Tab-separated table of C-alpha atoms in Angstrom:
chain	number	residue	atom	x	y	z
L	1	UNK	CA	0.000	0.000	0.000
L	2	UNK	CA	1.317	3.397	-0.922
L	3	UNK	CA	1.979	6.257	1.300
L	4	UNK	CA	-1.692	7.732	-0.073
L	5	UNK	CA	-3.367	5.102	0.821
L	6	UNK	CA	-1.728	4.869	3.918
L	7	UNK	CA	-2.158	8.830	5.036
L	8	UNK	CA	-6.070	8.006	4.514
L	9	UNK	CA	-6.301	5.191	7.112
L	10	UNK	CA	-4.475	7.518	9.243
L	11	UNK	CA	-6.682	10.441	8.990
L	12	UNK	CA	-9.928	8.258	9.538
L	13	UNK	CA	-8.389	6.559	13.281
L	14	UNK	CA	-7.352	10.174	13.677
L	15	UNK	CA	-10.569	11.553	13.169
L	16	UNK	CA	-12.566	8.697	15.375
L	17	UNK	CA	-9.744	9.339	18.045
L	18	UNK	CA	-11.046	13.030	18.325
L	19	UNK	CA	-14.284	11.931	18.114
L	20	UNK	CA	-13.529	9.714	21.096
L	21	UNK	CA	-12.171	12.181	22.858
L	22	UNK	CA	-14.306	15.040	22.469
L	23	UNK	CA	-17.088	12.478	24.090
L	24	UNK	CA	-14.599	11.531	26.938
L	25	UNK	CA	-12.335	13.597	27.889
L	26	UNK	CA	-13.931	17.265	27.194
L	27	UNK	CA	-13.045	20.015	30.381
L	28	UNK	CA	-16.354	20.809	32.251
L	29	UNK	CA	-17.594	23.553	30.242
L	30	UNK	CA	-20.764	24.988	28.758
L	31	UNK	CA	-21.385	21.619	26.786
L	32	UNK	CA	-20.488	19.366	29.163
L	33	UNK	CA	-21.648	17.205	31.481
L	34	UNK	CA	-21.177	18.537	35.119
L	35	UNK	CA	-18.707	16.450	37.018
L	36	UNK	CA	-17.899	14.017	34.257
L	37	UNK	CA	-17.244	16.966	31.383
L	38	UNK	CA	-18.891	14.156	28.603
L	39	UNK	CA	-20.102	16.250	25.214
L	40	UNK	CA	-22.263	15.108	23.075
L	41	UNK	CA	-20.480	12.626	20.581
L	42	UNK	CA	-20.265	13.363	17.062
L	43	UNK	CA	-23.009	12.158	15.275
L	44	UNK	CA	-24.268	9.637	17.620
L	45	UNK	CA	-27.418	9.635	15.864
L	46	UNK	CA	-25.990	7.672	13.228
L	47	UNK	CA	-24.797	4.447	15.815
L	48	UNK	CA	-26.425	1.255	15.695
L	49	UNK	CA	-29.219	0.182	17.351
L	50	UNK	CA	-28.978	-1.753	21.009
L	51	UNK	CA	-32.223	-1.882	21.865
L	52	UNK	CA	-35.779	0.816	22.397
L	53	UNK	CA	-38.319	0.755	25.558
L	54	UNK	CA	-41.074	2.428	26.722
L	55	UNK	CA	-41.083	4.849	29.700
L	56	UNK	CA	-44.283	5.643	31.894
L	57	UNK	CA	-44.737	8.038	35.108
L	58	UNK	CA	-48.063	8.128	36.197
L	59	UNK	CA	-49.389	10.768	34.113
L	60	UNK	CA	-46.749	12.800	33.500
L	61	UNK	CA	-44.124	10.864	31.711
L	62	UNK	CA	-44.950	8.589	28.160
L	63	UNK	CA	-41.726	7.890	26.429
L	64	UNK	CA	-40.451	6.110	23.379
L	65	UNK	CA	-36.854	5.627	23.694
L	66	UNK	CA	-33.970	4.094	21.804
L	67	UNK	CA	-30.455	2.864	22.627
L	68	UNK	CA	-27.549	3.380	20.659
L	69	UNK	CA	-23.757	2.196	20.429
L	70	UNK	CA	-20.880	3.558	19.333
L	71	UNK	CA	-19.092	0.407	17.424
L	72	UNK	CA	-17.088	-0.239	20.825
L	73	UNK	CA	-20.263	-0.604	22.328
L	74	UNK	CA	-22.424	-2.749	19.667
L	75	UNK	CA	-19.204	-5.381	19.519
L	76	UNK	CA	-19.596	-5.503	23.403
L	77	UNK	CA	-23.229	-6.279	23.632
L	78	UNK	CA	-23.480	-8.598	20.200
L	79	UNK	CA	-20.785	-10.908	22.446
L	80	UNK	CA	-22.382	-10.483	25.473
L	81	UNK	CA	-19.398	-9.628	27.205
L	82	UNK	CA	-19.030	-7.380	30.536
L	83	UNK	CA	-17.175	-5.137	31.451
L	84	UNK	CA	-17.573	-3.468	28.355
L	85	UNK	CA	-14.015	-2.100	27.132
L	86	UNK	CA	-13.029	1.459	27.181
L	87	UNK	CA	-14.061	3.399	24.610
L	88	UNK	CA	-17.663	2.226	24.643
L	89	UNK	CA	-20.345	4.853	24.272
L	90	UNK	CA	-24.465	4.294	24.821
L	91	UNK	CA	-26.751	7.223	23.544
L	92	UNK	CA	-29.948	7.040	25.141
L	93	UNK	CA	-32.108	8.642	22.959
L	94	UNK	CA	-35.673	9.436	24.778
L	95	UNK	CA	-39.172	11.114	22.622
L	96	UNK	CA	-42.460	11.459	23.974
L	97	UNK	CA	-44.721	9.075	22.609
L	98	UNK	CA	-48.189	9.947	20.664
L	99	UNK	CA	-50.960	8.905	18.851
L	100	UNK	CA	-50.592	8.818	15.236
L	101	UNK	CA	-53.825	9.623	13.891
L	102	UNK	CA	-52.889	8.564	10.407
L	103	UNK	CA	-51.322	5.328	11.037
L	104	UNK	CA	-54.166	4.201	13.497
L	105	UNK	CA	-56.646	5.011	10.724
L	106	UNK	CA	-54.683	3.101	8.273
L	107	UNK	CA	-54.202	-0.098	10.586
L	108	UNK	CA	-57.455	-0.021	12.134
L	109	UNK	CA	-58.837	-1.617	8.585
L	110	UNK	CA	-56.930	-4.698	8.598
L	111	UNK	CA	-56.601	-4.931	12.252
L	112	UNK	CA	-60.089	-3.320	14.067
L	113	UNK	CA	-59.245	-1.311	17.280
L	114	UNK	CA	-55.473	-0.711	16.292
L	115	UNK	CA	-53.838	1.953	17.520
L	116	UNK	CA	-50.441	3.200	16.508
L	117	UNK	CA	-48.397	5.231	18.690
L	118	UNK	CA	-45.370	7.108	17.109
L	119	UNK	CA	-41.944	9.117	18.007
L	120	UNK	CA	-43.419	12.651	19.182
L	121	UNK	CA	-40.846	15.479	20.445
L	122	UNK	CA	-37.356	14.905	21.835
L	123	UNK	CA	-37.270	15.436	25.385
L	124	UNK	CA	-33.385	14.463	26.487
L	125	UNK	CA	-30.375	12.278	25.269
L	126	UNK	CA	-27.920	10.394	27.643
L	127	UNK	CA	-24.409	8.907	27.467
L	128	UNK	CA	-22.492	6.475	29.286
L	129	UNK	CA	-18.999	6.515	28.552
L	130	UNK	CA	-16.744	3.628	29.656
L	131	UNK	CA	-13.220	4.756	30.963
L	132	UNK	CA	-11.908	2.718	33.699
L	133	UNK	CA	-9.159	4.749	34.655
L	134	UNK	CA	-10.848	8.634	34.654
L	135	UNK	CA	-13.987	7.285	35.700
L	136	UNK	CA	-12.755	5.318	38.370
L	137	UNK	CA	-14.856	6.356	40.927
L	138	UNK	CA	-18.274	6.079	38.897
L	139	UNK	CA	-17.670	1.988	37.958
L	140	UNK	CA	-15.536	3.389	34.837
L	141	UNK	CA	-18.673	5.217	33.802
L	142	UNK	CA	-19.054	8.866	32.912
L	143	UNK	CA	-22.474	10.298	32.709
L	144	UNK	CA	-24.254	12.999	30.576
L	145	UNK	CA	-27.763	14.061	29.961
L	146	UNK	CA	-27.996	16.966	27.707
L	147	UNK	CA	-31.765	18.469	26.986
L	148	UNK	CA	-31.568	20.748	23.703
L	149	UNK	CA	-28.425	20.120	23.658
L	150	UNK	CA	-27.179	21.727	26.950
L	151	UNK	CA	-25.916	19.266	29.901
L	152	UNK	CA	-28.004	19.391	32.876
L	153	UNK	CA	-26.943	20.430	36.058
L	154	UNK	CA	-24.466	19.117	38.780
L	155	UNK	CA	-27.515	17.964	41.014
L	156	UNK	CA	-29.100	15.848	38.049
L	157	UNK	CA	-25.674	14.201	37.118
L	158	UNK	CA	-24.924	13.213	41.065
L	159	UNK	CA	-28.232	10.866	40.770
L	160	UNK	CA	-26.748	8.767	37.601
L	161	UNK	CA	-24.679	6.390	39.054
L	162	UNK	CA	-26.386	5.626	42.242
L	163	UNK	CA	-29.538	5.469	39.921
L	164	UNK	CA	-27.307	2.874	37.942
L	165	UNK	CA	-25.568	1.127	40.759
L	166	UNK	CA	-28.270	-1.738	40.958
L	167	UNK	CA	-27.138	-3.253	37.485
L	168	UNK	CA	-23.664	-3.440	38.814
L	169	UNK	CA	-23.034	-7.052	37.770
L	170	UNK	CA	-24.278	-5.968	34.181
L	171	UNK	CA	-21.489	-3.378	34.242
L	172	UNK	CA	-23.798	-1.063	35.139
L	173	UNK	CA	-25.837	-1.177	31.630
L	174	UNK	CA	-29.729	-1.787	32.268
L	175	UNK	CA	-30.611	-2.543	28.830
L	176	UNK	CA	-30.222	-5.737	26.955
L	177	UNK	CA	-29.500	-6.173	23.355
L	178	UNK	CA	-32.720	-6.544	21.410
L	179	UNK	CA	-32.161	-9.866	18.928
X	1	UNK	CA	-3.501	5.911	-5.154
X	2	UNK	CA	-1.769	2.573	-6.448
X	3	UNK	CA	-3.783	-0.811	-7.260
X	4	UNK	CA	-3.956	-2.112	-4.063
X	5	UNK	CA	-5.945	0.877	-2.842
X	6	UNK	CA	-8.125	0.885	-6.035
X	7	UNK	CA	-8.304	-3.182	-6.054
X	8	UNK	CA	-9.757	-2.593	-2.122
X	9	UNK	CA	-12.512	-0.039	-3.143
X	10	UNK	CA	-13.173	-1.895	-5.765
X	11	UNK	CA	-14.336	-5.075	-3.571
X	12	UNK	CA	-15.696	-3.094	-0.991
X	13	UNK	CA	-17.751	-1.797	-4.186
X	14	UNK	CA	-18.694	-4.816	-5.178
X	15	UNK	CA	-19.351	-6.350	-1.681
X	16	UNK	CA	-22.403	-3.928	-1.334
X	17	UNK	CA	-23.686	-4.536	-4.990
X	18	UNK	CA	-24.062	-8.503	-3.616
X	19	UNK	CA	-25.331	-7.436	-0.618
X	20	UNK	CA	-27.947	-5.921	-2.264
X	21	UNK	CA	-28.506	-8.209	-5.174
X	22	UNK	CA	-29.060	-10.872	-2.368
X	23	UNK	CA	-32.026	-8.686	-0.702
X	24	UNK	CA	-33.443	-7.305	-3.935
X	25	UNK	CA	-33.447	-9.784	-6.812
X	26	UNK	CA	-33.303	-13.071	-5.568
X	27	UNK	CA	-35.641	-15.833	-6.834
X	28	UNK	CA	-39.285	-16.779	-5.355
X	29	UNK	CA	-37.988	-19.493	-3.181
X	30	UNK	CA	-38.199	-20.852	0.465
X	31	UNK	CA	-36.317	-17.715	1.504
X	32	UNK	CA	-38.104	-15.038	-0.291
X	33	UNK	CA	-41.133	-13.817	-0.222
X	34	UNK	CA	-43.864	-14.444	-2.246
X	35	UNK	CA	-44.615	-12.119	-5.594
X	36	UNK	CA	-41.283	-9.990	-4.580
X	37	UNK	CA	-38.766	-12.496	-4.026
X	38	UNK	CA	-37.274	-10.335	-1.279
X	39	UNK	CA	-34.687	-12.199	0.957
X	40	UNK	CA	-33.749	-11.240	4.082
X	41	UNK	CA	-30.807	-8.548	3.610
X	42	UNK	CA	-27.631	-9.227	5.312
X	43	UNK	CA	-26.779	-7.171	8.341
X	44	UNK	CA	-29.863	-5.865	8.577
X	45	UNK	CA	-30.115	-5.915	12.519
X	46	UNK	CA	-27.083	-3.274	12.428
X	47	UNK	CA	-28.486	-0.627	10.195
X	48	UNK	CA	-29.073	2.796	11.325
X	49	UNK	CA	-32.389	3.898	13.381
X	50	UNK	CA	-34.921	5.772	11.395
X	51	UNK	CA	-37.387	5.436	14.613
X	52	UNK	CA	-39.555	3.242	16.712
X	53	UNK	CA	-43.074	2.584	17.520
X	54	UNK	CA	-45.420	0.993	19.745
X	55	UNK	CA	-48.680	-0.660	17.855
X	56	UNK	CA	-51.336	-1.976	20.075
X	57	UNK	CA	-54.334	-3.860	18.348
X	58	UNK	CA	-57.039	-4.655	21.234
X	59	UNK	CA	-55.609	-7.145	23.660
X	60	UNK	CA	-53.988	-9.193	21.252
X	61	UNK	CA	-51.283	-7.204	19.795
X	62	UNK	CA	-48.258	-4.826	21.606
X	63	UNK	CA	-45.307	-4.111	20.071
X	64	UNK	CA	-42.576	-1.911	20.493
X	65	UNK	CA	-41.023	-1.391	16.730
X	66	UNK	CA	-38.397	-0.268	15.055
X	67	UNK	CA	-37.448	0.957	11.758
X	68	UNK	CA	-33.815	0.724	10.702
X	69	UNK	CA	-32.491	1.761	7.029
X	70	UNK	CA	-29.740	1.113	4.796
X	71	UNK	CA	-27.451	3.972	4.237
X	72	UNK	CA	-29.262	4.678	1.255
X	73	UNK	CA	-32.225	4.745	2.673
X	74	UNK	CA	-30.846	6.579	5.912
X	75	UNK	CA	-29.480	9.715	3.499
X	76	UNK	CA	-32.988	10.090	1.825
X	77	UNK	CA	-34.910	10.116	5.430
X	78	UNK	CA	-31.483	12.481	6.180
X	79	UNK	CA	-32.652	14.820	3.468
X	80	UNK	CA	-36.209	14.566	3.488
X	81	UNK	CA	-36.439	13.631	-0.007
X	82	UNK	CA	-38.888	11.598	-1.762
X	83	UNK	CA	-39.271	9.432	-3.686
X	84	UNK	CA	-36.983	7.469	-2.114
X	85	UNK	CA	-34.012	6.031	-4.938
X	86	UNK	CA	-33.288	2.762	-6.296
X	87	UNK	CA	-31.515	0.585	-3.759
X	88	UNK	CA	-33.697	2.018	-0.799
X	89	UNK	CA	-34.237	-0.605	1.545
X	90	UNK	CA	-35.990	0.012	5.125
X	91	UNK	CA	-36.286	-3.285	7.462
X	92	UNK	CA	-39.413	-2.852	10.276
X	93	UNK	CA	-38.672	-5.250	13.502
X	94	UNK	CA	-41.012	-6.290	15.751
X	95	UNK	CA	-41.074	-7.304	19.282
X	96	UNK	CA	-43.495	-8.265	22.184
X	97	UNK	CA	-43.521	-5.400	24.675
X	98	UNK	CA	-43.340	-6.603	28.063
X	99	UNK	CA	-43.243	-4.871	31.696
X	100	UNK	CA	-39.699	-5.092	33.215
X	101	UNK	CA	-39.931	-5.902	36.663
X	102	UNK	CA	-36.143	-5.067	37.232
X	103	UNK	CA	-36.455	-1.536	35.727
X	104	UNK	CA	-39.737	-0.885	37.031
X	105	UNK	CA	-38.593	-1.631	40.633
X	106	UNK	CA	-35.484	0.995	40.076
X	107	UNK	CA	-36.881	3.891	38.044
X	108	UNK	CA	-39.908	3.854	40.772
X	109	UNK	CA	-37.609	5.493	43.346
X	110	UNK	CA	-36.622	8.912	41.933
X	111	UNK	CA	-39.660	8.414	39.744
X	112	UNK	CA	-43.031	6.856	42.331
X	113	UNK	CA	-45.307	4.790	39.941
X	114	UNK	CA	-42.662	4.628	36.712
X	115	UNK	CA	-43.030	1.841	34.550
X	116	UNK	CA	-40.681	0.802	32.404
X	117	UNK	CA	-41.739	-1.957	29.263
X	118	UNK	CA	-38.778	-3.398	27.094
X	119	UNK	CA	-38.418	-5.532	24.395
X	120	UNK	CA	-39.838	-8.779	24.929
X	121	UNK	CA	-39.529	-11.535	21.881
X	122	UNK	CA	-39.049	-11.305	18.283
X	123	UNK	CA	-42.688	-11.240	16.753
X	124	UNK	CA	-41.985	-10.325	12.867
X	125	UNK	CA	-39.412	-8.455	10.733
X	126	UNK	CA	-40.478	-6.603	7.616
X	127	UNK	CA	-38.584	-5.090	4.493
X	128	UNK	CA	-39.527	-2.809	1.774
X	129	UNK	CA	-37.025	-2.738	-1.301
X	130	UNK	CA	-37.022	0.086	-3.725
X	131	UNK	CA	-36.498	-0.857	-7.343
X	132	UNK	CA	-38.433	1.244	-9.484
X	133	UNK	CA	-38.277	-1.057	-12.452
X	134	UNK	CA	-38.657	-4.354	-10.823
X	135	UNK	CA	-41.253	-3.354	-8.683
X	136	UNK	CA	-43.218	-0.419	-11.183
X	137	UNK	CA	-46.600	-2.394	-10.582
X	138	UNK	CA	-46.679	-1.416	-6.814
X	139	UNK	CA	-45.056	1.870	-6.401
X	140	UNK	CA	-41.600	1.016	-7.182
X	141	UNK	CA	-41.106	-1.592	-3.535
X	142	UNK	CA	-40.650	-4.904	-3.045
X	143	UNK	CA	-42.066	-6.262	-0.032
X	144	UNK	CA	-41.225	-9.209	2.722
X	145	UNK	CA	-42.409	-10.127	6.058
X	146	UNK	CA	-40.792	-13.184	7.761
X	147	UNK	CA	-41.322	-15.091	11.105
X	148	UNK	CA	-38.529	-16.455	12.688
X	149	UNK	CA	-36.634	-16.669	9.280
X	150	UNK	CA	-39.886	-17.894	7.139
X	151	UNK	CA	-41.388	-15.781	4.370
X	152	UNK	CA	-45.393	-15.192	5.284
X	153	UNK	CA	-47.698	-16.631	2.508
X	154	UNK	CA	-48.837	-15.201	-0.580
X	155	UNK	CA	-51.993	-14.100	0.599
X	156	UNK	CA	-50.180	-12.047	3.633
X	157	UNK	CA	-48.092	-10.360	0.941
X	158	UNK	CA	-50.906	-8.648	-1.198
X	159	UNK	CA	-52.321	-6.717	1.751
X	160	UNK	CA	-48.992	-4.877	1.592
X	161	UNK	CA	-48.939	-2.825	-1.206
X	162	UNK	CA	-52.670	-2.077	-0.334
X	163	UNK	CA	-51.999	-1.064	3.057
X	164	UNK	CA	-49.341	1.467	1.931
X	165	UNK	CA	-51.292	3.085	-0.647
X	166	UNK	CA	-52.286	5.562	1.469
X	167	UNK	CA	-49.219	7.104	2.301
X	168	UNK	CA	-48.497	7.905	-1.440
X	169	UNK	CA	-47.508	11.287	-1.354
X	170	UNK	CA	-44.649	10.271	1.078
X	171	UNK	CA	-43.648	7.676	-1.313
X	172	UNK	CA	-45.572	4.577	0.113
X	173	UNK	CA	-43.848	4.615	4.017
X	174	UNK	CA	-45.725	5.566	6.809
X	175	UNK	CA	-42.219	6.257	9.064
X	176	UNK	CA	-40.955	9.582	9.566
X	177	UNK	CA	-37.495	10.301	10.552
X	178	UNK	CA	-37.194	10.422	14.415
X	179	UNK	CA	-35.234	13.652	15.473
């Protein structure tokens, strides 16, 4: 392989190392997460899909939500391996869920009584990011939650890990890889 | 760049072209499905997220859903462009959604009465492959819908086209890009 060819496969691991470490290892500041200092990874929008859920509070809360991987990640959970390695990154990616008027008039000829519900606004996106050695203190975790793209506040990001904390022996990960 | 670089694009190149001749043209045969002869496209289950759904028919049917997209289908929802281009393929997967206990039980202590459902089991997955020639009778797609690995019948796959009619002006697919 020529030195062209060569220079390109260096700029791409260049360019997913900066990636990487804009997510990880950004200084607490105006976009990122208190106490952990996570920004939002480049286009995490565009990882692969771990798994999606459904969220209810009483009245107050109706989610549709979706997990995402960085590759890292995805390799991690296809294997089913824990602790996932460094470098892994989950997006949690949460919408509030509504009636689709059009679908559920569509489906509700075929199937009588369907009703389809549908991705609505965005209300907030999380990350995990897995770094053993800076996150130490968090099970190698650092946690974000950014609404409209700004991180929430230091109070909000102290109630991640203890939140977390009773999936330890799933490395801290609730969700499971949908097959 | 020297021959090895080109030779390498070049079967990368090629490697998608029989990717997609595998979902798109293959035979009518226990793999496919019936009138389309749509196989199940490799790698499907790690395509990019378009968005999810929940359908709920009565008491019979709920289902958390998602829609996932190859990247050409992934740069048309991208750009909001219809109608969608030649090679286009979006896969719809379908689970059970069930209550998880273990989520349930955490998420109700910062949140009192939260209820979180997951993905339960695979129900269905279902494709729609653009090919505006092969498929000119029924709005340029191809349609599939297997159960664990099995192409439905015959008389399953002529209520698709049908169903979709409606959503003509968006090009025959009822998803919308989720934000």
């Amino acid at each position: 392989m020529n030195r062209i060819a060569l220079l390109l496969i260096g700029v791409v691991a260049l360019t997913g190392a900066i990636t990487f470490m804009t997510a990880a290892s950004g200084q607490a500041d105006e976009g990122s997460s208190p106490i952990y200092g996570v920004k939002v990874p480049a286009n995490y929008r565009e990882w692969k899909l771990i798994a999606v859920d459904n969220l209810l509070v009483a009245d107050k809360t109706d989610q549709l939500r979706a997990q995402l991987g960085n590759d890292i990640a995805i390799k991690a959970f296809e294997e089913g391996k824990v602790p996932f390695p460094d470098g892994a990154i989950i997006a949690a990616v949460h919408w509030t869920r509504i009636r689709s008027e059009d679908n559920s008039n569509v489906l509700a000829g075929p199937f009588p009584g369907a009703q389809s519900f549908v991705v609505g606004s965005p209300v907030n996106v999380q990350f995990m990011v897995k770094d053993s050695k800076r996150y130490a203190a968090t099970g190698g975790w650092g946690f974000a939650d950014f609404k409209g793209g700004k991180p929430g506040d230091k109070a909000l990001h102290e109630t991640c890990f203890p939140c977390h904390a009773p999936a330890k022996d799933r490395d801290y990960v609730f969700t499971h890889y949908a097959p």
